[in-house]
mmCIF file with all atom_site columns, C-alpha atoms in Angstrom:
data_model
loop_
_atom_site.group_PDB
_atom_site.id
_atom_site.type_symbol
_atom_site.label_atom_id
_atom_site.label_alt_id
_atom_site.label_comp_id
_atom_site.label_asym_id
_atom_site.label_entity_id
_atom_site.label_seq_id
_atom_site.pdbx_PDB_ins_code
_atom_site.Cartn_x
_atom_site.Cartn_y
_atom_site.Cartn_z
_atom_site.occupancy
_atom_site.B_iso_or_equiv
_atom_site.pdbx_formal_charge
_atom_site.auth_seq_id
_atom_site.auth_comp_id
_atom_site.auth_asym_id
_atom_site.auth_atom_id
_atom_site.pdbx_PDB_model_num
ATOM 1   C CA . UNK D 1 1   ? 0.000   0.000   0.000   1.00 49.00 ? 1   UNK D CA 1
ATOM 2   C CA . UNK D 1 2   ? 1.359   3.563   -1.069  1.00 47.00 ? 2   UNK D CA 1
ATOM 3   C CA . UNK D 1 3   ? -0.934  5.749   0.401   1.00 53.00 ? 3   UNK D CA 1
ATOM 4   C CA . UNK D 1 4   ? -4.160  6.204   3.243   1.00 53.00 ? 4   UNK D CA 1
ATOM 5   C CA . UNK D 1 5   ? -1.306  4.905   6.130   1.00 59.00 ? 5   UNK D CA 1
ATOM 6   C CA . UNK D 1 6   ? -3.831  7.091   8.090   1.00 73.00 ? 6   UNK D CA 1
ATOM 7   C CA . UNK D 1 7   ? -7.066  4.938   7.121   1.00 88.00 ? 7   UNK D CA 1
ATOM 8   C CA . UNK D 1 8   ? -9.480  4.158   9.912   1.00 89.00 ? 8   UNK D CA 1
ATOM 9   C CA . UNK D 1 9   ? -9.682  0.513   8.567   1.00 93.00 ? 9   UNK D CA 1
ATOM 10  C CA . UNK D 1 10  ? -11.756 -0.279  11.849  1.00 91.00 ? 10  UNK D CA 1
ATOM 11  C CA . UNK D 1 11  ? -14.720 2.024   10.352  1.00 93.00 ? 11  UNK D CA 1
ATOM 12  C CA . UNK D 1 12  ? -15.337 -0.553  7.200   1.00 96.00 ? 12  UNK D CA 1
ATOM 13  C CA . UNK D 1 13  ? -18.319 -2.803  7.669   1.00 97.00 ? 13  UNK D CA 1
ATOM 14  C CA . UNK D 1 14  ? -18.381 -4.009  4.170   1.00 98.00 ? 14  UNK D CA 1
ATOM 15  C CA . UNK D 1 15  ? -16.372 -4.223  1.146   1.00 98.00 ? 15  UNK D CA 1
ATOM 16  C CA . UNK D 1 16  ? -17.507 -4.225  -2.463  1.00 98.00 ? 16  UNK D CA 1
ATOM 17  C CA . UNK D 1 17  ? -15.349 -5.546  -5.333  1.00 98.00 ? 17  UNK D CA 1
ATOM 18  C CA . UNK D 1 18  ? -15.250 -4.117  -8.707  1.00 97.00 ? 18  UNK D CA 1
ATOM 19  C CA . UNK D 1 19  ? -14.026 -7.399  -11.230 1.00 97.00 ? 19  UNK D CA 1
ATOM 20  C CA . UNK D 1 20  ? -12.096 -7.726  -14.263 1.00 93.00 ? 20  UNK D CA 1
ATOM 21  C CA . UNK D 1 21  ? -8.657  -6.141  -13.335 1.00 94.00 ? 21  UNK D CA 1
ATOM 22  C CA . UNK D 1 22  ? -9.142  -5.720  -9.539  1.00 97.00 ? 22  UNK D CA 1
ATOM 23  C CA . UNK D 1 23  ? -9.861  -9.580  -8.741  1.00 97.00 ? 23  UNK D CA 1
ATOM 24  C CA . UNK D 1 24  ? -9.423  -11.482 -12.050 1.00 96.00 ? 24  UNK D CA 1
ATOM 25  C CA . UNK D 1 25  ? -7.619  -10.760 -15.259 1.00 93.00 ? 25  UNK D CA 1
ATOM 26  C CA . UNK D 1 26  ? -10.237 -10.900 -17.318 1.00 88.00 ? 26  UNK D CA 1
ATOM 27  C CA . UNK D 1 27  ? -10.182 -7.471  -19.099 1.00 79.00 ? 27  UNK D CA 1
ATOM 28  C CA . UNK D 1 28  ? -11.459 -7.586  -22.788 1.00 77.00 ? 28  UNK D CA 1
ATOM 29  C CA . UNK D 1 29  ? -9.262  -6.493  -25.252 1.00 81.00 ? 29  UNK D CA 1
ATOM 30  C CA . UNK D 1 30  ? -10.557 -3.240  -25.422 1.00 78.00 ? 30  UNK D CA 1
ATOM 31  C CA . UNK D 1 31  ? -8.615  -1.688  -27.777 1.00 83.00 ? 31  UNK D CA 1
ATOM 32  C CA . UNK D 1 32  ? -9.298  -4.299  -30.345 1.00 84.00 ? 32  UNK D CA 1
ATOM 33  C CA . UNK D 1 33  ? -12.885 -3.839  -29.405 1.00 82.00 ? 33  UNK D CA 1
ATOM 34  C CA . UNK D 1 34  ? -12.975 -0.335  -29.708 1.00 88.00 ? 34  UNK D CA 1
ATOM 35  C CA . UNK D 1 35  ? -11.555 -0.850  -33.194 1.00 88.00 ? 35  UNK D CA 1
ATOM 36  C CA . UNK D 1 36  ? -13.830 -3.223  -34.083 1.00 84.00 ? 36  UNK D CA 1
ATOM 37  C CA . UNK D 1 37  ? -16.808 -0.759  -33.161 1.00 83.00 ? 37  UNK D CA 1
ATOM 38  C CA . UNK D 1 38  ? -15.157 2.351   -35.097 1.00 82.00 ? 38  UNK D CA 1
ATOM 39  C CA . UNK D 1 39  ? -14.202 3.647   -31.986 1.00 79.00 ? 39  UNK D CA 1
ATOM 40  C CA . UNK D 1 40  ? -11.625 6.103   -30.955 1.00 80.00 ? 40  UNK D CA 1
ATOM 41  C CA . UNK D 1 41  ? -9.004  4.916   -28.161 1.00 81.00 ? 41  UNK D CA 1
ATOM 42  C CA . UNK D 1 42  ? -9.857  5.566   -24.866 1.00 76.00 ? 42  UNK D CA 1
ATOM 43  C CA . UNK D 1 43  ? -13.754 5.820   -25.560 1.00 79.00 ? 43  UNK D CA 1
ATOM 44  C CA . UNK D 1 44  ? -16.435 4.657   -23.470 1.00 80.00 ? 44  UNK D CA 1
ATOM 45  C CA . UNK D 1 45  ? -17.798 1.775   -25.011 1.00 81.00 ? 45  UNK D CA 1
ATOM 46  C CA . UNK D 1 46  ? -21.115 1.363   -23.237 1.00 79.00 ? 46  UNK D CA 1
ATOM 47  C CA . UNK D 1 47  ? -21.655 4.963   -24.027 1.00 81.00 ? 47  UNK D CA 1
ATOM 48  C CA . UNK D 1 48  ? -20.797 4.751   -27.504 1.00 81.00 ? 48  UNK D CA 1
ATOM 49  C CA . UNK D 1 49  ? -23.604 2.046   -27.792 1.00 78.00 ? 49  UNK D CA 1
ATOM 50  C CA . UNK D 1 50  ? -25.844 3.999   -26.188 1.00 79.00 ? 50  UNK D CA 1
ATOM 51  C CA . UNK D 1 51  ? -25.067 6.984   -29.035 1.00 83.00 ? 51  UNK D CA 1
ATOM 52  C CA . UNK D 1 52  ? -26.583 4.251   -31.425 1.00 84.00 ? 52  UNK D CA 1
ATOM 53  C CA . UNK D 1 53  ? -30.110 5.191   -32.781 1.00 84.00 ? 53  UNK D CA 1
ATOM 54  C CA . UNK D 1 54  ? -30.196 2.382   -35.058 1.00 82.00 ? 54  UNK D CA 1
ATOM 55  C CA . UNK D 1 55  ? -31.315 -0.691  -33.507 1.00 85.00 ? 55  UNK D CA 1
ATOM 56  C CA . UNK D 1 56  ? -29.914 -2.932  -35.590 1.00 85.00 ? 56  UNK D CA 1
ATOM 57  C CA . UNK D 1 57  ? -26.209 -1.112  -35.405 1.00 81.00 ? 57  UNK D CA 1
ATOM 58  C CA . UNK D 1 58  ? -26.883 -1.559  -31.479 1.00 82.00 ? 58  UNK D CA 1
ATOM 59  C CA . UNK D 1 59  ? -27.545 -4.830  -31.775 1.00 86.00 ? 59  UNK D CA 1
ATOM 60  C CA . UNK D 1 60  ? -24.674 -5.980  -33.201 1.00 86.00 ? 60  UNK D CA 1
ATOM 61  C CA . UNK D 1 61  ? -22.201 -3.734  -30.800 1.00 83.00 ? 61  UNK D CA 1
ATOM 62  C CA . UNK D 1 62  ? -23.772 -5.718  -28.242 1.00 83.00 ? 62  UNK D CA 1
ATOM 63  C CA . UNK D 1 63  ? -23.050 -8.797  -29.702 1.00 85.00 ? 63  UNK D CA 1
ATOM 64  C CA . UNK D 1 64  ? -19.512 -7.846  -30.212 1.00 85.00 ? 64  UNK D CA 1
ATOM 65  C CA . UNK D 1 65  ? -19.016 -6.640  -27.269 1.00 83.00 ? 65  UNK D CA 1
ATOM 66  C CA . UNK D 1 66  ? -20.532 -9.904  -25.210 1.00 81.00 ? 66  UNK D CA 1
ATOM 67  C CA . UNK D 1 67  ? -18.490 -11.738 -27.675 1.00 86.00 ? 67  UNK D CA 1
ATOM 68  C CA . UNK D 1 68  ? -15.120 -10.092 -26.576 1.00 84.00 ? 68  UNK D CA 1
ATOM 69  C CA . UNK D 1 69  ? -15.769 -10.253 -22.806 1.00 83.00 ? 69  UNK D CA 1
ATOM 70  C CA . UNK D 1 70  ? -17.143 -13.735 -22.759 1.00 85.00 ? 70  UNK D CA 1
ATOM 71  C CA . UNK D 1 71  ? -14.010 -14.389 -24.597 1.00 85.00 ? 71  UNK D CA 1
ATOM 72  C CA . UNK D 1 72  ? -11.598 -12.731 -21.765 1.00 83.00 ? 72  UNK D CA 1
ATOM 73  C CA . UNK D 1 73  ? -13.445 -14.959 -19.248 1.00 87.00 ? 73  UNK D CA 1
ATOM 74  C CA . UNK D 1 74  ? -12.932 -17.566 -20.069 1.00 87.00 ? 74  UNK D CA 1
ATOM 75  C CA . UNK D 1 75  ? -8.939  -17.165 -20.260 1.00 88.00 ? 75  UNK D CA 1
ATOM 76  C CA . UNK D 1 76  ? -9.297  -15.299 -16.940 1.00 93.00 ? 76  UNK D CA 1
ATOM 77  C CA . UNK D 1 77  ? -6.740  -15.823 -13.435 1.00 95.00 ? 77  UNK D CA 1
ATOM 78  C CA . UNK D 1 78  ? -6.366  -14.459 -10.179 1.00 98.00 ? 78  UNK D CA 1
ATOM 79  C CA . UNK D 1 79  ? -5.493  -11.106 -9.314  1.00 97.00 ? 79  UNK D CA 1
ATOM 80  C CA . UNK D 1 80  ? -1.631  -11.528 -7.337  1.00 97.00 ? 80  UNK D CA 1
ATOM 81  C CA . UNK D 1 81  ? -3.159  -11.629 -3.726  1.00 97.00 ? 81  UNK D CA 1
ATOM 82  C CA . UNK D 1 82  ? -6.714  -11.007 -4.338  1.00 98.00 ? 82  UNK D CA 1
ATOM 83  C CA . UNK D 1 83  ? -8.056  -14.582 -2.983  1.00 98.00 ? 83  UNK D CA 1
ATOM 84  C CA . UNK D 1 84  ? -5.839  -14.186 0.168   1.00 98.00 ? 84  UNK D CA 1
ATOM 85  C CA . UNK D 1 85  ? -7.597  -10.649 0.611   1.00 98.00 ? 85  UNK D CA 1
ATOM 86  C CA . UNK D 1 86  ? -11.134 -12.114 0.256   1.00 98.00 ? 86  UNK D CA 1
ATOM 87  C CA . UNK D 1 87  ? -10.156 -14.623 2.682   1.00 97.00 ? 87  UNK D CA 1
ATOM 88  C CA . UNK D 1 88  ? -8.837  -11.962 4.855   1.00 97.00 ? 88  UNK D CA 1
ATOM 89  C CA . UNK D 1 89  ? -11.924 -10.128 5.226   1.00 97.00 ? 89  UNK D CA 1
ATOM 90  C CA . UNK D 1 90  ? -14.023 -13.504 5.200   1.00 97.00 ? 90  UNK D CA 1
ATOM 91  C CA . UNK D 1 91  ? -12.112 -14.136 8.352   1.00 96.00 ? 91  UNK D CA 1
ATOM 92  C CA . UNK D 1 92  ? -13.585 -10.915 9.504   1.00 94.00 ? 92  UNK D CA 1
ATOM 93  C CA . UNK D 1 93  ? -17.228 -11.614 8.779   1.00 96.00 ? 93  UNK D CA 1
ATOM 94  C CA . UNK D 1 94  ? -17.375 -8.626  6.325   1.00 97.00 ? 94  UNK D CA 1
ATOM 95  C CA . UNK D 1 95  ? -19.989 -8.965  4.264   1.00 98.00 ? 95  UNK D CA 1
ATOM 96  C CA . UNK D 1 96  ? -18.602 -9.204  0.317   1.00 98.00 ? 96  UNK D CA 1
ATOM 97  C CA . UNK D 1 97  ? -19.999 -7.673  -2.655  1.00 98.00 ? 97  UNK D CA 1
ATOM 98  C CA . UNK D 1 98  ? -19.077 -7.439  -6.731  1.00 98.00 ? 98  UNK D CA 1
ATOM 99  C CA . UNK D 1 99  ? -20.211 -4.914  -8.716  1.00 98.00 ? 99  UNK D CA 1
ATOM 100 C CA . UNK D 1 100 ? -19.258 -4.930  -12.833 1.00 95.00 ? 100 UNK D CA 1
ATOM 101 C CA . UNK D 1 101 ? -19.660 -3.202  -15.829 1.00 91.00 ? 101 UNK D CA 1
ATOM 102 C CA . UNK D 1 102 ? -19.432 -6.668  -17.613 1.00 91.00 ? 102 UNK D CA 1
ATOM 103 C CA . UNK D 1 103 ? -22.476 -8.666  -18.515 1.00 88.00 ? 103 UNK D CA 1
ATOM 104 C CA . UNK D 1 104 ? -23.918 -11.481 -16.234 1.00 91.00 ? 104 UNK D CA 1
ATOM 105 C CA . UNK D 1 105 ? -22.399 -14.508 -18.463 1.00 91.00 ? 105 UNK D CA 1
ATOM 106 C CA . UNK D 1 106 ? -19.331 -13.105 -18.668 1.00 91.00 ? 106 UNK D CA 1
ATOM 107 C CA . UNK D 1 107 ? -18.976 -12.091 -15.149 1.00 94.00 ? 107 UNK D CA 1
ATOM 108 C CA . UNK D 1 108 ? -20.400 -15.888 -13.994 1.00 94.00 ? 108 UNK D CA 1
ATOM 109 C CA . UNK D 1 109 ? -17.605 -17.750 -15.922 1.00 93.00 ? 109 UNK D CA 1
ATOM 110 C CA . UNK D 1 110 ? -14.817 -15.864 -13.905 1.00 95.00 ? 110 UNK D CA 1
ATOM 111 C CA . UNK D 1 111 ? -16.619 -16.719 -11.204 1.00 96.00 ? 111 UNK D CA 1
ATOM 112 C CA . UNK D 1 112 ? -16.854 -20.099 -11.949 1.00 95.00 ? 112 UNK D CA 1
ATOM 113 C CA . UNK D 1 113 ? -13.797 -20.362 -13.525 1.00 95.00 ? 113 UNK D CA 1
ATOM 114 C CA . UNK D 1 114 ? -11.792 -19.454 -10.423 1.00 96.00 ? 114 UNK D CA 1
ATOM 115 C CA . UNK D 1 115 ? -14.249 -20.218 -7.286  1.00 97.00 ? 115 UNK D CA 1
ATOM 116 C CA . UNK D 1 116 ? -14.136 -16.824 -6.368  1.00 97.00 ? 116 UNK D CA 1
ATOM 117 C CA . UNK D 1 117 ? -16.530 -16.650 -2.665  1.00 94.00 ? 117 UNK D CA 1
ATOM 118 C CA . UNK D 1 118 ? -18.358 -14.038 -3.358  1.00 97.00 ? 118 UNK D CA 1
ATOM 119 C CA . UNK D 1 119 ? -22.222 -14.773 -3.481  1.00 95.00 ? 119 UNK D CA 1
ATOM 120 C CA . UNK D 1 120 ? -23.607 -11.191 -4.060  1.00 98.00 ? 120 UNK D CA 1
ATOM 121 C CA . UNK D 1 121 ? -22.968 -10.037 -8.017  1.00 97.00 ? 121 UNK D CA 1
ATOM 122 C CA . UNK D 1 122 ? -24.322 -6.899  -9.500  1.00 97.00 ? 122 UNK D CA 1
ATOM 123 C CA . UNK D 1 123 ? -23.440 -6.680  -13.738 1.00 95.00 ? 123 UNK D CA 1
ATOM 124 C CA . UNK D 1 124 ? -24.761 -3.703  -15.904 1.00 90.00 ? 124 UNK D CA 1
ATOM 125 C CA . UNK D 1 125 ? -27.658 -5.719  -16.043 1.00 91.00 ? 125 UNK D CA 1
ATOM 126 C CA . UNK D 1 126 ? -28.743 -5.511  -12.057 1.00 96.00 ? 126 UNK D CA 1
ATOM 127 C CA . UNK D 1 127 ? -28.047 -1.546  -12.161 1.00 95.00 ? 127 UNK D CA 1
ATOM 128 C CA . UNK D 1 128 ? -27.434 1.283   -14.273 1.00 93.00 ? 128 UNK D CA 1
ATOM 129 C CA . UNK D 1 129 ? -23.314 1.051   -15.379 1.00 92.00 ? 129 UNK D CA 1
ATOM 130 C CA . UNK D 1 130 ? -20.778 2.943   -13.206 1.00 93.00 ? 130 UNK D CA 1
ATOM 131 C CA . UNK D 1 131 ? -19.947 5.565   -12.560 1.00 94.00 ? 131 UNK D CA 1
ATOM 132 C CA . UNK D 1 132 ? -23.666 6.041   -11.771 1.00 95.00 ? 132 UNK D CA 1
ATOM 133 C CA . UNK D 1 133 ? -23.861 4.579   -8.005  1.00 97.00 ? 133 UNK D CA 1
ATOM 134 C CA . UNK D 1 134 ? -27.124 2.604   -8.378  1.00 98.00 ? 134 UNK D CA 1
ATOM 135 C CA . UNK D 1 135 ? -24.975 -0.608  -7.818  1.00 98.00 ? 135 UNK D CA 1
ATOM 136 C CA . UNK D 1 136 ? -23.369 0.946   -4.563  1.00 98.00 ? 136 UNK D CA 1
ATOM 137 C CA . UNK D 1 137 ? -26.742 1.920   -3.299  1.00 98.00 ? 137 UNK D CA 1
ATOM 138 C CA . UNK D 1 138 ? -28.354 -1.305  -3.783  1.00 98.00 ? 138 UNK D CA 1
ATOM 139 C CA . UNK D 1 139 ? -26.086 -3.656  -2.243  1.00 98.00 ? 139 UNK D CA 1
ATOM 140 C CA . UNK D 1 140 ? -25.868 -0.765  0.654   1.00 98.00 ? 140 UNK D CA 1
ATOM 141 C CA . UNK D 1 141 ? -29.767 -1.269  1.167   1.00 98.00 ? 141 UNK D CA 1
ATOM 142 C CA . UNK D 1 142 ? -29.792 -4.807  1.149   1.00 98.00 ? 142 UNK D CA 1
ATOM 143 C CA . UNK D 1 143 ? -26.574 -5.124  3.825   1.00 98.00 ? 143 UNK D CA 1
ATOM 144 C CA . UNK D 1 144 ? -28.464 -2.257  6.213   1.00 98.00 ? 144 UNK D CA 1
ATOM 145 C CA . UNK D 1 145 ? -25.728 -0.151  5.715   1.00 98.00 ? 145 UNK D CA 1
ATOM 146 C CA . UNK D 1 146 ? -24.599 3.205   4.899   1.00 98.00 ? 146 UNK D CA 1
ATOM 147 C CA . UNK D 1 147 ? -22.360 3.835   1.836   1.00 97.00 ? 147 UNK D CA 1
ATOM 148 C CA . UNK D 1 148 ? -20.349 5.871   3.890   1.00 97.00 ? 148 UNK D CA 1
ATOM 149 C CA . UNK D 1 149 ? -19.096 2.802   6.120   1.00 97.00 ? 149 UNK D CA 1
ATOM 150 C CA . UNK D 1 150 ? -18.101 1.111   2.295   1.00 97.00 ? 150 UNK D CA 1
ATOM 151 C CA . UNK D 1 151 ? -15.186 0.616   0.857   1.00 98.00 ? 151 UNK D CA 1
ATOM 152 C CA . UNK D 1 152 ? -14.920 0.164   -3.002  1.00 98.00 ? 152 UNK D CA 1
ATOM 153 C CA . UNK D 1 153 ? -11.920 -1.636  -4.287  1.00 98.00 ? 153 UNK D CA 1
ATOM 154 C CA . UNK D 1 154 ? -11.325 -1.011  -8.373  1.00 97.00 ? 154 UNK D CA 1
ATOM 155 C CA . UNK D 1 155 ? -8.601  -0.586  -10.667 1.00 95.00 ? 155 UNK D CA 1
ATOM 156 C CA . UNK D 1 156 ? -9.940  2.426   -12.816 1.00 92.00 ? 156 UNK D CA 1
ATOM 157 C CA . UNK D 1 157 ? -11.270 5.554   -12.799 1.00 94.00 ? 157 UNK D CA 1
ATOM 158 C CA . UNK D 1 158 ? -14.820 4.759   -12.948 1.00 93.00 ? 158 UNK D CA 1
ATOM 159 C CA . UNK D 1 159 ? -14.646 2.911   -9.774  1.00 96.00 ? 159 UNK D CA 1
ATOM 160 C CA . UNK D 1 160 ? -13.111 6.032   -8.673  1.00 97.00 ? 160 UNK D CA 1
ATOM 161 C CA . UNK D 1 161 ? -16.179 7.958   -9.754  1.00 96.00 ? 161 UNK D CA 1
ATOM 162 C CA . UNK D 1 162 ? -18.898 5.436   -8.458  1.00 97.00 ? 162 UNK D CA 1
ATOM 163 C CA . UNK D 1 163 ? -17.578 5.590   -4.880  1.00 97.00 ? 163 UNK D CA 1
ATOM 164 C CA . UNK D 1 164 ? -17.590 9.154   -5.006  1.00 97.00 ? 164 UNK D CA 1
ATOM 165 C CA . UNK D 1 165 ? -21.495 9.525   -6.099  1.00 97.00 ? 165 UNK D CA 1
ATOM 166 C CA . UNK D 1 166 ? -22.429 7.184   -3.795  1.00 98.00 ? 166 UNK D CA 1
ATOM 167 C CA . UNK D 1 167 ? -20.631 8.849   -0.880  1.00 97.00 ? 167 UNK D CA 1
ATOM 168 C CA . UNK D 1 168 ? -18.587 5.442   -0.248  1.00 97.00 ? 168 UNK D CA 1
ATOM 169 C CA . UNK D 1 169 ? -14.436 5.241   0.308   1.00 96.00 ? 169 UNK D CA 1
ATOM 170 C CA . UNK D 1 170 ? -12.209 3.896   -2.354  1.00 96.00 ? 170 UNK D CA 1
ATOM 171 C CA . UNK D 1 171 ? -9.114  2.159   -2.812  1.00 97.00 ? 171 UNK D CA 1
ATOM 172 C CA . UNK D 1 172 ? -7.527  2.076   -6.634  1.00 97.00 ? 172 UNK D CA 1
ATOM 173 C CA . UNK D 1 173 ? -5.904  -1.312  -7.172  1.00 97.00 ? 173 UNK D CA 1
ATOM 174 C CA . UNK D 1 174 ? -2.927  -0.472  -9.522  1.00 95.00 ? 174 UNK D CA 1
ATOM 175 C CA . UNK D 1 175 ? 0.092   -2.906  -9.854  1.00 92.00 ? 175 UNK D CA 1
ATOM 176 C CA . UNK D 1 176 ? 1.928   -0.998  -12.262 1.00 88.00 ? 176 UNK D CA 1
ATOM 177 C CA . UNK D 1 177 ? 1.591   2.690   -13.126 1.00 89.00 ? 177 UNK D CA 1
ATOM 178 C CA . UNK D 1 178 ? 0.361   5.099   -11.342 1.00 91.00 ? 178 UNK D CA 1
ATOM 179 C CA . UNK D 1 179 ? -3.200  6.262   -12.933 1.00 93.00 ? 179 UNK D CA 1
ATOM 180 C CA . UNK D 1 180 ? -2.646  10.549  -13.376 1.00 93.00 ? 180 UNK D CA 1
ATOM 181 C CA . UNK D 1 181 ? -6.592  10.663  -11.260 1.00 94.00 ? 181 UNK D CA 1
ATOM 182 C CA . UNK D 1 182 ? -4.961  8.697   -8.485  1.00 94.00 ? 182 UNK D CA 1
ATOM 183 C CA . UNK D 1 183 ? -5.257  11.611  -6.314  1.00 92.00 ? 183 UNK D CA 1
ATOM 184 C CA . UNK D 1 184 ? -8.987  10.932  -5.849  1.00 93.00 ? 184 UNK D CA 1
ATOM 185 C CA . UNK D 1 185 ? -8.710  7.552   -4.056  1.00 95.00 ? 185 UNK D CA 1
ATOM 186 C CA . UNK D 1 186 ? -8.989  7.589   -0.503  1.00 94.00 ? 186 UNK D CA 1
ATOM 187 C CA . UNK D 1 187 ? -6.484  4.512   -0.233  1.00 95.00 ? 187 UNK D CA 1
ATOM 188 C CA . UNK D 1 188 ? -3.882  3.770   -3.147  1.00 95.00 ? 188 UNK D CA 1
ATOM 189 C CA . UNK D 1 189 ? -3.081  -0.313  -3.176  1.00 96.00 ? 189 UNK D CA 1
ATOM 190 C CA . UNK D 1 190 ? -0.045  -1.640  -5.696  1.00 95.00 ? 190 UNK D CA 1
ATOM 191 C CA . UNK D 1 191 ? -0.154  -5.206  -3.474  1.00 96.00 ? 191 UNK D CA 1
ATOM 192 C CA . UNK D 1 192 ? -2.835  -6.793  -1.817  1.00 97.00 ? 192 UNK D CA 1
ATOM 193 C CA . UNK D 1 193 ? -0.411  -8.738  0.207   1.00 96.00 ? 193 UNK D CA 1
ATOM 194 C CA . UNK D 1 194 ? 0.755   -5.140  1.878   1.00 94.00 ? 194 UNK D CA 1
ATOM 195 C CA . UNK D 1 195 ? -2.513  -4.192  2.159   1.00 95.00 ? 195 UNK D CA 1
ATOM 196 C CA . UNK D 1 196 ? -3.604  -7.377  4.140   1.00 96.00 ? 196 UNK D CA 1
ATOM 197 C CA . UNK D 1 197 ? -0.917  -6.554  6.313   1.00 94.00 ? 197 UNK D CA 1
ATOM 198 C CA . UNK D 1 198 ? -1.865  -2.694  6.674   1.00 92.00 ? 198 UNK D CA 1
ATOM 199 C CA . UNK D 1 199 ? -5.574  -3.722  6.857   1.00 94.00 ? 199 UNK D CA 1
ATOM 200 C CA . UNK D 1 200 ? -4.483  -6.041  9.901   1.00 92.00 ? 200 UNK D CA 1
ATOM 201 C CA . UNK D 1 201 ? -2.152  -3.512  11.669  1.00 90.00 ? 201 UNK D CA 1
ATOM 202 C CA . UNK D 1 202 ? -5.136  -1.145  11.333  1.00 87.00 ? 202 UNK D CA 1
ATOM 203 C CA . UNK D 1 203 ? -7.270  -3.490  13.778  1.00 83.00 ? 203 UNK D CA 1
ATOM 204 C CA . UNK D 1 204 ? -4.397  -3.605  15.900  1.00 82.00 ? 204 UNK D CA 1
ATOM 205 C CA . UNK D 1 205 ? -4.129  0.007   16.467  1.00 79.00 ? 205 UNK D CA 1
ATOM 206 C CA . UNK D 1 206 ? -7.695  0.386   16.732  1.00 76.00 ? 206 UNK D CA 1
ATOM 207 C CA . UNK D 1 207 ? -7.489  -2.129  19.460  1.00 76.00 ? 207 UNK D CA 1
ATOM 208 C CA . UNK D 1 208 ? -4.414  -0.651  21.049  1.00 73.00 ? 208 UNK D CA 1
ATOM 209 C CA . UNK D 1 209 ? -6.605  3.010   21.135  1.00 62.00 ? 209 UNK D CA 1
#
């Protein structure tokens, strides 16, 4: 962990997982994609569909698009550390969440694929597609819980965003270069394995106090 040494760890009472780059790698190829749609680099691609009038020309985005990410999952592995974290807070009886941008067959066969313990799954289907915090807000209402005593974990901005309109806390998951919007996550994690281990000296402080 590079930054938030100052967290109040102790104050979590639930943790919700973005997917595909934060737990699994099972990222599409999204620049492929995007080339394949007639995109420009770096464009949203749910919002480009949505810029579709035709429904035809929608149609088949979609079916490129489930194409491509069924495709990543099923060629998907662990995250370095992230089934020791979910064990970790298992082991603390925090209740565990996912919520993806990625359909509901694609995000089931990572699932599947790597017996990943996590019961409670919201895809773009379930609620509208970060960074609007519907998703954040319904798993909130069903755990009783305030999103203010949440902690997102993603590896991208929109994560970013979606913790921030739901008034939850966020840690970026980045194992390689720092993102420039880094800045706007509350905790900044390039290992899980550190952050398990500044997680657990948290408690300990918290106890110590």
């Amino acid at each position: 962990m590079t930054r938030g040494s100052d967290f109040k760890f102790h104050d979590i009472q639930g943790v919700i997982f973005d997917l595909d780059g934060t737990l699994a790698h099972s990222n599409p190829d999204f620049p492929g994609l995007r080339r394949e749609l007639g995109m420009s680099p770096g464009a949203d691609v749910l919002a480009h569909v949505d810029s579709l009038n035709d429904a035809s020309a929608r149609e088949k985005a979609l079916a490129i698009i489930h194409e491509y990410e069924c495709r990543a999952s099923h060629s998907s592995s662990w995250v370095d550390g992230a089934k020791e974290l979910i064990a970790f807070l298992r082991a603390r009886s925090l209740p565990l969440a996912i919520l993806t941008r990625n359909i509901p067959e694609a995000a089931q066969l990572t699932i599947n694929k790597l017996g990943i313990d996590i019961d409670l799954v919201l895809t773009r289907h379930d609620a509208r597609p970060k960074p609007h915090p519907e998703g954040i807000q319904i798993i909130c209402r069903q755990w009783q819980l305030a999103p203010a005593d949440i902690l997102y974990v993603g590896d991208y901005l929109f994560d970013l965003q979606t913790a921030q309109n739901a008034g939850s806390r966020c840690a970026l998951y980045f194992p390689d270069t720092v993102p420039d919007y880094a800045h706007e996550a509350d905790l900044l994690v390039a290992c899980y394995h550190r952050f398990i281990d500044a997680w657990r000296q948290g408690d300990e402080r918290a106890k110590e106090g």
